[in-house]
Tab-separated table of C-alpha atoms in Angstrom:
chain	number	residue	atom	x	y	z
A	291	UNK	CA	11.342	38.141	-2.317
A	292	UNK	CA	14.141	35.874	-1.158
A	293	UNK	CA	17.299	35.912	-3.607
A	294	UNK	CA	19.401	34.471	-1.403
A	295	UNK	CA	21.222	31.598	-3.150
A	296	UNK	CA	21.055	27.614	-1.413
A	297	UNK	CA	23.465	25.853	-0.390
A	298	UNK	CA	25.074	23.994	-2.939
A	299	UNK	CA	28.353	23.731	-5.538
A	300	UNK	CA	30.789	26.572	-5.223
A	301	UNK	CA	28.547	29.231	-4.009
A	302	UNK	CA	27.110	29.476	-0.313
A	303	UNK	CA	23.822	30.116	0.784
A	304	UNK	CA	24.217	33.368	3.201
A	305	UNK	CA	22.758	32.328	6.814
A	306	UNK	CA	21.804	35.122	9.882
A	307	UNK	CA	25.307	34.469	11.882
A	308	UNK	CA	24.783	32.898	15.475
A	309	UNK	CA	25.365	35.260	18.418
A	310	UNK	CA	28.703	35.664	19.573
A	311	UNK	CA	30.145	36.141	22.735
A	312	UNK	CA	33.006	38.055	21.218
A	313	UNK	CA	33.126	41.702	21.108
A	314	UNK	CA	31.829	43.330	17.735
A	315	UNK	CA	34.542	44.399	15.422
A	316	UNK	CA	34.201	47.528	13.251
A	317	UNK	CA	34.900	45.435	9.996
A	318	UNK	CA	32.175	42.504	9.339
A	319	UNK	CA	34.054	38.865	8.212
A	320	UNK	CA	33.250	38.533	4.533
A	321	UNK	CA	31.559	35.722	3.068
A	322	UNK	CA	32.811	33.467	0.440
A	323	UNK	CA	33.706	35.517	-2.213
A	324	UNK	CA	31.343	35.239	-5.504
A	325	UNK	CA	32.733	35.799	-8.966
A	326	UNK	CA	31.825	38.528	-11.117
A	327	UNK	CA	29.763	36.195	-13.833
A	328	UNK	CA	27.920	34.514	-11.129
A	329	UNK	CA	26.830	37.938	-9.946
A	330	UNK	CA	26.494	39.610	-13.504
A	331	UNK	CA	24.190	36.344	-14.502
A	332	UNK	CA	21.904	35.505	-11.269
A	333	UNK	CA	19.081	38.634	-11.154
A	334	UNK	CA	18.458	38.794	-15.074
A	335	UNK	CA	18.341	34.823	-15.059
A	336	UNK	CA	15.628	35.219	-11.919
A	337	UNK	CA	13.710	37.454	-13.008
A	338	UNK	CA	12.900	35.885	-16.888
A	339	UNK	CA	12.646	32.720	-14.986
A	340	UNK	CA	9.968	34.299	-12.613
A	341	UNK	CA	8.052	35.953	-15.805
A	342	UNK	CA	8.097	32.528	-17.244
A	343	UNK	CA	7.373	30.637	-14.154
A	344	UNK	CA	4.322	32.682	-12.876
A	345	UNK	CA	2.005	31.760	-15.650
A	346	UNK	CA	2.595	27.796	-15.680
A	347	UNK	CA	2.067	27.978	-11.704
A	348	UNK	CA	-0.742	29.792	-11.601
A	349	UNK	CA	-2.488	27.494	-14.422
A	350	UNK	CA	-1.022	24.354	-12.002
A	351	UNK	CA	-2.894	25.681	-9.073
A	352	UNK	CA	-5.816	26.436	-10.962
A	353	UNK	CA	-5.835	22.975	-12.752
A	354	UNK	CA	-5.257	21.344	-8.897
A	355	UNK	CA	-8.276	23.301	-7.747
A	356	UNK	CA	-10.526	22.387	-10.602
A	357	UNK	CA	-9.503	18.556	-10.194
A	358	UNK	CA	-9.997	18.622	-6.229
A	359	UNK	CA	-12.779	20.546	-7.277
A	360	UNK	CA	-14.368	17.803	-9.545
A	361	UNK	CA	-13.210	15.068	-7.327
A	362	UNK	CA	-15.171	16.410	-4.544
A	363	UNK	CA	-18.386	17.326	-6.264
A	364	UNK	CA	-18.723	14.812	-9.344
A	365	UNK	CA	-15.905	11.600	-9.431
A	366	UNK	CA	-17.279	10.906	-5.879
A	367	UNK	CA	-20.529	10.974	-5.637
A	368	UNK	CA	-20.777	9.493	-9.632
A	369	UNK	CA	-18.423	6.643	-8.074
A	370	UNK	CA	-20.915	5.853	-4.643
A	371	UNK	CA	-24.175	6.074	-7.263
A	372	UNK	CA	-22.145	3.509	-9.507
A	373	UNK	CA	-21.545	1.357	-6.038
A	374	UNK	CA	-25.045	1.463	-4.744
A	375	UNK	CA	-26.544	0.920	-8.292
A	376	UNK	CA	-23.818	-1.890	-8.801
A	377	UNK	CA	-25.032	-3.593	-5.453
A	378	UNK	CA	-29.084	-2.984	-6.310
A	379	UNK	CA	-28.041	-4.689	-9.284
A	380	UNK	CA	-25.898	-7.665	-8.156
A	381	UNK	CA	-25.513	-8.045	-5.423
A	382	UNK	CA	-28.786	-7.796	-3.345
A	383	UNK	CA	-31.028	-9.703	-5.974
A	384	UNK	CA	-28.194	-12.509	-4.991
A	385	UNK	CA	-28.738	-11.882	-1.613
A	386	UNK	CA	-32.293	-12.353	-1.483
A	387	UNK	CA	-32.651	-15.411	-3.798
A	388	UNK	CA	-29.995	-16.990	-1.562
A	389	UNK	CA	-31.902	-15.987	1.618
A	390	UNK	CA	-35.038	-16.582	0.388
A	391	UNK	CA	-35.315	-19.366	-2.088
A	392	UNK	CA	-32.106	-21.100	-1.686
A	393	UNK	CA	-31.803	-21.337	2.369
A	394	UNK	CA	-35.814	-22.098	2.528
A	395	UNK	CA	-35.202	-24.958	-0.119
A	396	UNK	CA	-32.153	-26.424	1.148
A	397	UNK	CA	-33.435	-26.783	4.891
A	398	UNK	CA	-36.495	-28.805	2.712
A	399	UNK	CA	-34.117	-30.935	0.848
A	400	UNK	CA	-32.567	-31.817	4.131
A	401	UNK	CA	-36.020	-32.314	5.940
A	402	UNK	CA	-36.666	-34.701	3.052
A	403	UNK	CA	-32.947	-36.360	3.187
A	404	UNK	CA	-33.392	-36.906	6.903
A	405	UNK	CA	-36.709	-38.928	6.493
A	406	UNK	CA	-36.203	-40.774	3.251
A	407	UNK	CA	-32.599	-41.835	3.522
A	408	UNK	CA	-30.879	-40.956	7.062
A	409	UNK	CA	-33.806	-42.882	9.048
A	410	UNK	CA	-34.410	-46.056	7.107
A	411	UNK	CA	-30.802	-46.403	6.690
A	412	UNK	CA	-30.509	-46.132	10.451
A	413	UNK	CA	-33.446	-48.637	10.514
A	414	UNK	CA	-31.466	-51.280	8.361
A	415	UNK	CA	-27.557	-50.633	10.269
A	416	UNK	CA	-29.722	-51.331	13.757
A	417	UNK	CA	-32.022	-54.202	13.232
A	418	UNK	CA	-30.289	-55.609	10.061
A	419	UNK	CA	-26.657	-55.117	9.700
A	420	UNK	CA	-25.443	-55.063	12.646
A	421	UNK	CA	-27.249	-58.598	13.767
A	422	UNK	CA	-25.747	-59.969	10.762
A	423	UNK	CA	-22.774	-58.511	11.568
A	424	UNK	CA	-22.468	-59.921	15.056
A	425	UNK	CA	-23.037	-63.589	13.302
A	426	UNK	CA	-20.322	-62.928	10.845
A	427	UNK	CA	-17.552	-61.795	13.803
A	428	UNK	CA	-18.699	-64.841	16.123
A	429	UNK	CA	-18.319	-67.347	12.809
A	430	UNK	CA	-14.802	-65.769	11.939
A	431	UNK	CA	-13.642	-66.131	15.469
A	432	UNK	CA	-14.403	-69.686	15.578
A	433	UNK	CA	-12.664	-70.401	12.546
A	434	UNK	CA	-9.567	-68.191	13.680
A	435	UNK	CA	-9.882	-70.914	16.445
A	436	UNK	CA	-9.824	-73.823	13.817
A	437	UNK	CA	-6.940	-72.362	12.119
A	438	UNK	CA	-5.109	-71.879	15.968
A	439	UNK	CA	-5.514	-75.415	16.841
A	440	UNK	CA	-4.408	-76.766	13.106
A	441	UNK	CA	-1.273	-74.398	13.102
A	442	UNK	CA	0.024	-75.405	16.778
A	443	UNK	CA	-1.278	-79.522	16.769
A	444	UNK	CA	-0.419	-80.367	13.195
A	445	UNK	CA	1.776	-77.751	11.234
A	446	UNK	CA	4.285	-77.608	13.988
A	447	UNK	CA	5.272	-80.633	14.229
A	448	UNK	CA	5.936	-81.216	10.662
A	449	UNK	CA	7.734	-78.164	10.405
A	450	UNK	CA	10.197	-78.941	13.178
A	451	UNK	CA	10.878	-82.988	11.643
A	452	UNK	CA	10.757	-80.812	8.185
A	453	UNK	CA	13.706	-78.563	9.495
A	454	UNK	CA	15.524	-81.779	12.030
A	455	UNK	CA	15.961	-84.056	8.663
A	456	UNK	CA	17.368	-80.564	6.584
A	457	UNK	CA	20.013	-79.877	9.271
A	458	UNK	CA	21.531	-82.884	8.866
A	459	UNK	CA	21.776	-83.006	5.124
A	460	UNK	CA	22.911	-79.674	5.112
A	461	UNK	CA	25.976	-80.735	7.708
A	462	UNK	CA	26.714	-83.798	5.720
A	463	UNK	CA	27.242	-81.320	2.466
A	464	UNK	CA	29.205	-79.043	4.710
A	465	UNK	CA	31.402	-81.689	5.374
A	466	UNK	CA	31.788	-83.081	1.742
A	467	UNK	CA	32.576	-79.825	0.727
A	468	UNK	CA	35.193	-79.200	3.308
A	469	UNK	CA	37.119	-82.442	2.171
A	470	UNK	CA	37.057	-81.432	-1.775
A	471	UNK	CA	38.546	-77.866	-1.158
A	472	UNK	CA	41.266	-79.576	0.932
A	473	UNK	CA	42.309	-81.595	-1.866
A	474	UNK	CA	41.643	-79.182	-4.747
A	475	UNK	CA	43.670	-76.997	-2.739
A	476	UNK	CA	46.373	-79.103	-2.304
A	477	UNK	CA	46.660	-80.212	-6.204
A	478	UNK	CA	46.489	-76.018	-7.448
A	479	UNK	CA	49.327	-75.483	-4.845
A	480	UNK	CA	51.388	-78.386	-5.799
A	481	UNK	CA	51.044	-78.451	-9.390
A	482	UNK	CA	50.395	-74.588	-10.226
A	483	UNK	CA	52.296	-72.282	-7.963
A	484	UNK	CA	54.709	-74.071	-6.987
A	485	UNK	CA	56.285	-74.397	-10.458
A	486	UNK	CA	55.514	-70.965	-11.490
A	487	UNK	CA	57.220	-69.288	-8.252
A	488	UNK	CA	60.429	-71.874	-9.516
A	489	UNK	CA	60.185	-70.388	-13.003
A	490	UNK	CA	60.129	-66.648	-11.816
A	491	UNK	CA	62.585	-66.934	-9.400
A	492	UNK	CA	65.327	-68.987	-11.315
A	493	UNK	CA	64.534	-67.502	-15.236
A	494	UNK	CA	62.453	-64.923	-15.284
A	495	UNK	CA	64.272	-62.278	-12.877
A	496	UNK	CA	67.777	-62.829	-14.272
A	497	UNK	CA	66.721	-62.522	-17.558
A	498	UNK	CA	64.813	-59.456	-16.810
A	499	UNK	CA	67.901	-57.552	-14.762
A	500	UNK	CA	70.192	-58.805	-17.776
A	501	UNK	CA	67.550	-56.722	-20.230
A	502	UNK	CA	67.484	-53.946	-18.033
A	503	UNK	CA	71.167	-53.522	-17.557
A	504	UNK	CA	71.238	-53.513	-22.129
A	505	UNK	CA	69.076	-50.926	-22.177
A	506	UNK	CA	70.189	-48.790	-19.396
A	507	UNK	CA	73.836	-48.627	-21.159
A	508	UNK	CA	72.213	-48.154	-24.510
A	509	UNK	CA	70.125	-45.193	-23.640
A	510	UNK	CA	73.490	-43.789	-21.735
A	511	UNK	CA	75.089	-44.111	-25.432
A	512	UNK	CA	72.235	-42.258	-26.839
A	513	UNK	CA	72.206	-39.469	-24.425
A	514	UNK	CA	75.778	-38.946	-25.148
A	515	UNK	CA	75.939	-39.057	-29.092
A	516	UNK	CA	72.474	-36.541	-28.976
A	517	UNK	CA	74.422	-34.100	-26.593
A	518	UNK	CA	77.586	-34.015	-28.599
A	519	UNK	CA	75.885	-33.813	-32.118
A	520	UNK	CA	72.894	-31.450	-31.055
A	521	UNK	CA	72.730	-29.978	-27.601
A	522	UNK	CA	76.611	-28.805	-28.076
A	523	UNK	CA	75.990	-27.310	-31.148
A	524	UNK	CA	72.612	-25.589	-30.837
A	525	UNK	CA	73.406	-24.035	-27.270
A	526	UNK	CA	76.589	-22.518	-29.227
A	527	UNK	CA	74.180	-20.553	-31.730
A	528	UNK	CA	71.727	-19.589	-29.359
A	529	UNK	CA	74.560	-17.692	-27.561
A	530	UNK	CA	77.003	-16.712	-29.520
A	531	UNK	CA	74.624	-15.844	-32.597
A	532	UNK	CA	71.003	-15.560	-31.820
A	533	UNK	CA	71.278	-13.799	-28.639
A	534	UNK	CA	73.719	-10.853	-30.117
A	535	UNK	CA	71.142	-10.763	-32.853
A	536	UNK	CA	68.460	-10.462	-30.361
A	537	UNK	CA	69.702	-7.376	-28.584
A	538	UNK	CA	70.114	-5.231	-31.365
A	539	UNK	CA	66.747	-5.870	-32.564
A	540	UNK	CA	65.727	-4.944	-29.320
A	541	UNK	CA	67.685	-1.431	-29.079
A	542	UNK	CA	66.061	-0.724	-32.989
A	543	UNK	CA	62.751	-1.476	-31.589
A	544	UNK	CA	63.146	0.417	-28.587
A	545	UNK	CA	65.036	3.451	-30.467
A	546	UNK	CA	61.523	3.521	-33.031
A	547	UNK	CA	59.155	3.503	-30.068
A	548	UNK	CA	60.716	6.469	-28.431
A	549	UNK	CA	60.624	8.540	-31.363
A	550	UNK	CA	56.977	7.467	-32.150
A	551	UNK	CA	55.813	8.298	-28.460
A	552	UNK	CA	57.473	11.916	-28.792
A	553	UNK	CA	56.065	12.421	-32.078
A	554	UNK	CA	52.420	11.671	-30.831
A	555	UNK	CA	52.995	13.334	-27.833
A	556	UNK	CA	53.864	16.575	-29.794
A	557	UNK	CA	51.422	16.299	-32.354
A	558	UNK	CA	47.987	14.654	-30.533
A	559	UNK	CA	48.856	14.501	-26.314
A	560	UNK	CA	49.945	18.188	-25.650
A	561	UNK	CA	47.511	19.898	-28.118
A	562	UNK	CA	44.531	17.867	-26.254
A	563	UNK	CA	46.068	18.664	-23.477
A	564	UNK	CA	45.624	22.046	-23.878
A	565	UNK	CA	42.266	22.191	-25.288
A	566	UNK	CA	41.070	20.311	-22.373
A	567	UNK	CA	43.146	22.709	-19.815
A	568	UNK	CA	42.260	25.975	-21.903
A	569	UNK	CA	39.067	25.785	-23.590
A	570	UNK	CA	37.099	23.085	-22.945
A	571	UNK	CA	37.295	23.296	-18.668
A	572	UNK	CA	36.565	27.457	-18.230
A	573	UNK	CA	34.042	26.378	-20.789
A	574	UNK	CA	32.598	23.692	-18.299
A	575	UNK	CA	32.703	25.813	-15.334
A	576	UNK	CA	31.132	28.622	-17.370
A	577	UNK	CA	28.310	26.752	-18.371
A	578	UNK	CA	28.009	24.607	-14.725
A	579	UNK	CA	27.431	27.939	-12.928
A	580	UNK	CA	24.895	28.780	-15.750
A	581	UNK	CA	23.269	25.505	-15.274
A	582	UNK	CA	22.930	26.313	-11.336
A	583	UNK	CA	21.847	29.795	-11.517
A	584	UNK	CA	19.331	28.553	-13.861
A	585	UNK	CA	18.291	25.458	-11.462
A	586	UNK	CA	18.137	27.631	-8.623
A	587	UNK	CA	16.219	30.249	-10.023
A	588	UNK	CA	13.454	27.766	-11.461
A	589	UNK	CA	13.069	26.541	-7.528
A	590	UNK	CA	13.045	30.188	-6.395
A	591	UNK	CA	10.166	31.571	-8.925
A	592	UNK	CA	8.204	28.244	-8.379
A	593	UNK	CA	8.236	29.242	-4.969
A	594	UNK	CA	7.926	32.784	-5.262
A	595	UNK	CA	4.595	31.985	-7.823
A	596	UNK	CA	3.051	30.055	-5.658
A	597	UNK	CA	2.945	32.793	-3.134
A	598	UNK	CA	1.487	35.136	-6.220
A	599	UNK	CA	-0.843	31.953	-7.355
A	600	UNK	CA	-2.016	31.872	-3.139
A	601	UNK	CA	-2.702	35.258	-2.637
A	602	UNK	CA	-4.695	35.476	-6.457
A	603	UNK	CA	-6.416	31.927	-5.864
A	604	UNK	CA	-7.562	33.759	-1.980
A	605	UNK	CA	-8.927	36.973	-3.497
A	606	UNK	CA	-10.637	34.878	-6.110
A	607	UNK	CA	-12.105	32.753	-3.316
A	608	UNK	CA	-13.195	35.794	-0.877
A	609	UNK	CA	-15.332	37.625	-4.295
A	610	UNK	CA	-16.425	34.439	-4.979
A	611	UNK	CA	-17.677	33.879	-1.738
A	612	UNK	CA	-19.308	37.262	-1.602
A	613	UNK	CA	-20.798	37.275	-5.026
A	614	UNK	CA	-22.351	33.691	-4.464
A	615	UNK	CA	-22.057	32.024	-1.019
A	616	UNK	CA	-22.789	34.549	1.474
A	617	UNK	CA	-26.553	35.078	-0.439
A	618	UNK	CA	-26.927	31.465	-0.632
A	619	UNK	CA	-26.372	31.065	2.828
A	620	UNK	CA	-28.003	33.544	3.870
A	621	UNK	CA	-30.666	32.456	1.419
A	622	UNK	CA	-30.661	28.852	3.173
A	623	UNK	CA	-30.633	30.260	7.430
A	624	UNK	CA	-33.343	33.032	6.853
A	625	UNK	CA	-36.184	30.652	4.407
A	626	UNK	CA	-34.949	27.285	3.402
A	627	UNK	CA	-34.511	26.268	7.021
A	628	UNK	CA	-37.949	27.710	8.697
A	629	UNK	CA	-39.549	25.831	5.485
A	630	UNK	CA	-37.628	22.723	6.133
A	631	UNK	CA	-38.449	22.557	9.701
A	632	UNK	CA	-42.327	23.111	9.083
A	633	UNK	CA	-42.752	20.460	6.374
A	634	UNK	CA	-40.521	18.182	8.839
A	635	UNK	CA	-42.953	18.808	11.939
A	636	UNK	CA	-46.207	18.977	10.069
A	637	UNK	CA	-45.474	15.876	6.728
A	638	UNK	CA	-42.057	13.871	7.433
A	639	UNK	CA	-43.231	13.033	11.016
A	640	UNK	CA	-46.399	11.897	11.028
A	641	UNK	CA	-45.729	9.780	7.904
A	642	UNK	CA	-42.985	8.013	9.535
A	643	UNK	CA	-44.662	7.690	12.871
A	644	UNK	CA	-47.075	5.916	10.432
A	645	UNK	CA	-45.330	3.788	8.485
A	646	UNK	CA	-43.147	2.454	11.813
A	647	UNK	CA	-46.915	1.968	13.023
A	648	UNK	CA	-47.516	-0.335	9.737
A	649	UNK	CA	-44.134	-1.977	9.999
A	650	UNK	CA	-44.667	-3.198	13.695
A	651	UNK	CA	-47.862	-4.464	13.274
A	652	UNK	CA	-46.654	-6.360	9.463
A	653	UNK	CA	-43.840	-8.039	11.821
A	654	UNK	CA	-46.458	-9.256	14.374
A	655	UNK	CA	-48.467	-10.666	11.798
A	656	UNK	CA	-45.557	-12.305	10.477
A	657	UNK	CA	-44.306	-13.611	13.256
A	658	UNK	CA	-48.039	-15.107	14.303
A	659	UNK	CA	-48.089	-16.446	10.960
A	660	UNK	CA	-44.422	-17.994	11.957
A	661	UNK	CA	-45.615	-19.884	14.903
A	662	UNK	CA	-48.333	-21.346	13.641
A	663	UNK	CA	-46.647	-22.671	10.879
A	664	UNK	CA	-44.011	-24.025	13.425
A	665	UNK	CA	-46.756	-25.589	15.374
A	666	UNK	CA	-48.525	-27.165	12.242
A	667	UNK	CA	-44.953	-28.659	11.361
A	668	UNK	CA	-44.746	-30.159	15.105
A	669	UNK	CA	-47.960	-31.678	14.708
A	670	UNK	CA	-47.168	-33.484	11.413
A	671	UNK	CA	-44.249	-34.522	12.535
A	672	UNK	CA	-45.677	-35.502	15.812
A	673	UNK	CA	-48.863	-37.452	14.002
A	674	UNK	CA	-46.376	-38.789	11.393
A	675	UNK	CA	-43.580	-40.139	13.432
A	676	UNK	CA	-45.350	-40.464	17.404
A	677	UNK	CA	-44.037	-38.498	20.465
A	678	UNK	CA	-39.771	-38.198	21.075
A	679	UNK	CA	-38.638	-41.187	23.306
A	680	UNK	CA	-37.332	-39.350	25.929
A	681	UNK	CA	-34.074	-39.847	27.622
A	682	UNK	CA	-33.784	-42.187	30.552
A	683	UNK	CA	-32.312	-41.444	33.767
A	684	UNK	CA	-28.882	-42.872	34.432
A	685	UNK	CA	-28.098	-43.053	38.438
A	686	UNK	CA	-24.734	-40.710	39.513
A	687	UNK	CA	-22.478	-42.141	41.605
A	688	UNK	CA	-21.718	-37.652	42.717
A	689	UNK	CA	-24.109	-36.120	43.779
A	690	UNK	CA	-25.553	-33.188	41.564
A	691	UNK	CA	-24.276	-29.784	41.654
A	692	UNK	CA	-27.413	-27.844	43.960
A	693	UNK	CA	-26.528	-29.722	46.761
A	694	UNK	CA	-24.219	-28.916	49.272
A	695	UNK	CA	-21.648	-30.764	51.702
A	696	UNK	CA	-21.940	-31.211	55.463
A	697	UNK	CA	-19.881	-33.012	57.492
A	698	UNK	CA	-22.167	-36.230	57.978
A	699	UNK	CA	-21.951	-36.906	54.338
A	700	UNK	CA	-19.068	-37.314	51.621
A	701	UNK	CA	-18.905	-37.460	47.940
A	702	UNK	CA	-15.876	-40.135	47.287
A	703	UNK	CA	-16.715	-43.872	46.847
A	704	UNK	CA	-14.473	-44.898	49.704
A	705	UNK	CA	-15.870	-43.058	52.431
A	706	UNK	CA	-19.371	-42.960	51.294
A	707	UNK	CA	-22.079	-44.982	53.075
């Protein structure tokens, strides 16, 4: 049983030392030291936890078994009957009335579409529309023609007097309007800003200076009076008074703040302080290691009962085996298989040799029955609609493919004869 502790927080999981080149000492280097409560608390916390542990592994193992167990001989084989039973039931019924009725009944429908609607409408666009057609495309190109000749001999030329007589008005309105913004121009500049650049320059800007220069000394009086009755005055109190005032306000509330900060550093900080530093952290550690030992020794008796549960669940297995399997076995070899092999050679045999026999000849039949219903079609089809017309010849300018070249003949269309 392996008590070593793993690696992990404050304590060191003892590892075989590598060998060393260096000459053995008579003292061995200690390890890490351990404390006294992590060696007083780590066997008794192992072994409860491996008297606790044992039980709830061994009923794991056991429950695995029985579910691998189940999952093998039932959920399986329940789950391929439900598929095969599933596809007897849906989907091969689907299968054969597609195959069978649908397919068959289709290829009718389009036997039937073929005749009744693809041919006599390839009748009527051969001998019917397209004639008619034809007609229709050699009418509208002779009135394209009409509409040619009419466009270039007639349209034309009244276009081009249409566009001759429009030039002209339009230059004589050009040149009408040319003379009227002249002289409207010439009125607006001599009776409009002419006058009103006089009046700006000569009244306006003096004027305007003159009430600038009023109201610059005005607001200079202003800024003067408001200093010496205000500014003066208030910057006097602010300094001499409020300031003063200020810094002794400051020194009380500074004076009240220390003595607040000691007294709530004596009476809350340093007792916390101590709590935390005394109690509350050995506490912690105390506890921590507890919480380790305990966490360790959970992963060492899972461990350590799952060797128990392997070697329990094997002797199980090996009486089980000789109790039940090794008679069945030998049960099956010795006179299940002799039996087997006799009604195989003397019943299963000769019945399939006979039904393959049944089979083969049921296929030929159908497949006789096949052709002669393929020949019957061909000669309704034949009587109904007359022999194929057959595809004529076209003349190749190559030659075909079996023969061969030699040097009195060629295959180009300059060089050959």
């Amino acid at each position: 049983m392996d008590l070593e502790k793993q690696a992990g927080g404050g304590v060191e999981r003892t590892e075989p030392s590598a060998p060393s080149t260096q000459p053995v000492r008579g003292t061995q280097q200690p390890s890490s030291p351990e404390g006294c409560l992590v060696v007083a608390i780590r066997v008794p916390v192992r072994i409860v936890v491996l008297v606790l542990v044992v039980p709830v592994r061994m009923v794991w193992d056991a429950l695995v078994v029985v579910w691998r167990f189940l999952n093998d001989t039932v959920f399986r084989p329940v789950g391929r009957a439900l598929l095969w039973v599933g596809r007897a039931l849906f989907v091969w019924p689907f299968v054969g009335l597609w195959r069978y009725l649908l397919v068959p009944l289709g290829r009718g429908l389009a036997w039937l579409g073929n005749v009744l609607v693809v041919v006599p409408l390839g009748w009527a666009y051969r001998y019917l529309l397209t004639p008619v057609g034809h007609a229709l495309a050699w009418a509208g190109r002779g009135l394209w023609a009409c509409l040619e000749w009419v466009y270039a001999r007639v349209l034309t030329p009244i276009g081009q007097a249409c566009v001759w007589v429009l030039r002209g008005i339009g230059a004589g309105l050009a040149a009408l309007g040319v003379g009227v913004y002249a002289v409207v121009a010439w009125l607006v500049r001599y009776l409009l800003v002419v006058p009103a650049l006089w009046i700006y320059q000569w009244v306006l800007t003096p004027i305007g200076h003159a009430f600038i220069w009023v109201v610059r000394g005005i607001g200079l009086a202003l800024y003067w009076v408001t200093r010496v009755l205000f500014v003066l005055p208030a910057l006097g109190l602010w300094r001499w008074v409020l300031v003063p005032i200020g810094h002794a306000f400051m020194w009380v509330v500074r004076g009240i703040g220390l003595a607040l900060y000691w007294v709530t550093r004596v009476l809350f900080v340093l007792p916390a302080l101590g709590l935390w530093r005394w109690v509350l952290v050995p506490v912690g550690r105390v506890l921590a290691v507890i919480g380790r030992e305990i966490w360790d020794a959970l992963g060492h008796a899972w461990r350590v009962a799952g060797r128990i549960s392997l070697a329990v669940g094997r002797f199980l297995g090996n009486l089980f085996r000789w109790i039940f399997v090794e008679p069945v076995r030998w049960v099956y070899r010795t006179v299940l298989t002799p039996v087997g092999h006799v009604v195989r050679d003397a019943v299963l045999r000769p019945c399939a040799e006979a039904a393959r026999s049944v089979g083969r000849a049921t296929r030929q039949a159908l497949a006789s029955a096949r052709e002669s219903a393929r020949q019957a079609r061909a000669d309704f089809r034949r009587i109904m609609f007359g022999e194929p017309r057959k595809r004529e010849a076209v003349a190749r300018r190559e030659p075909p493919g079996a023969e061969t070249r030699t040097l009195g003949s060629s295959t180009t269309a300059l060089t050959k004869d």
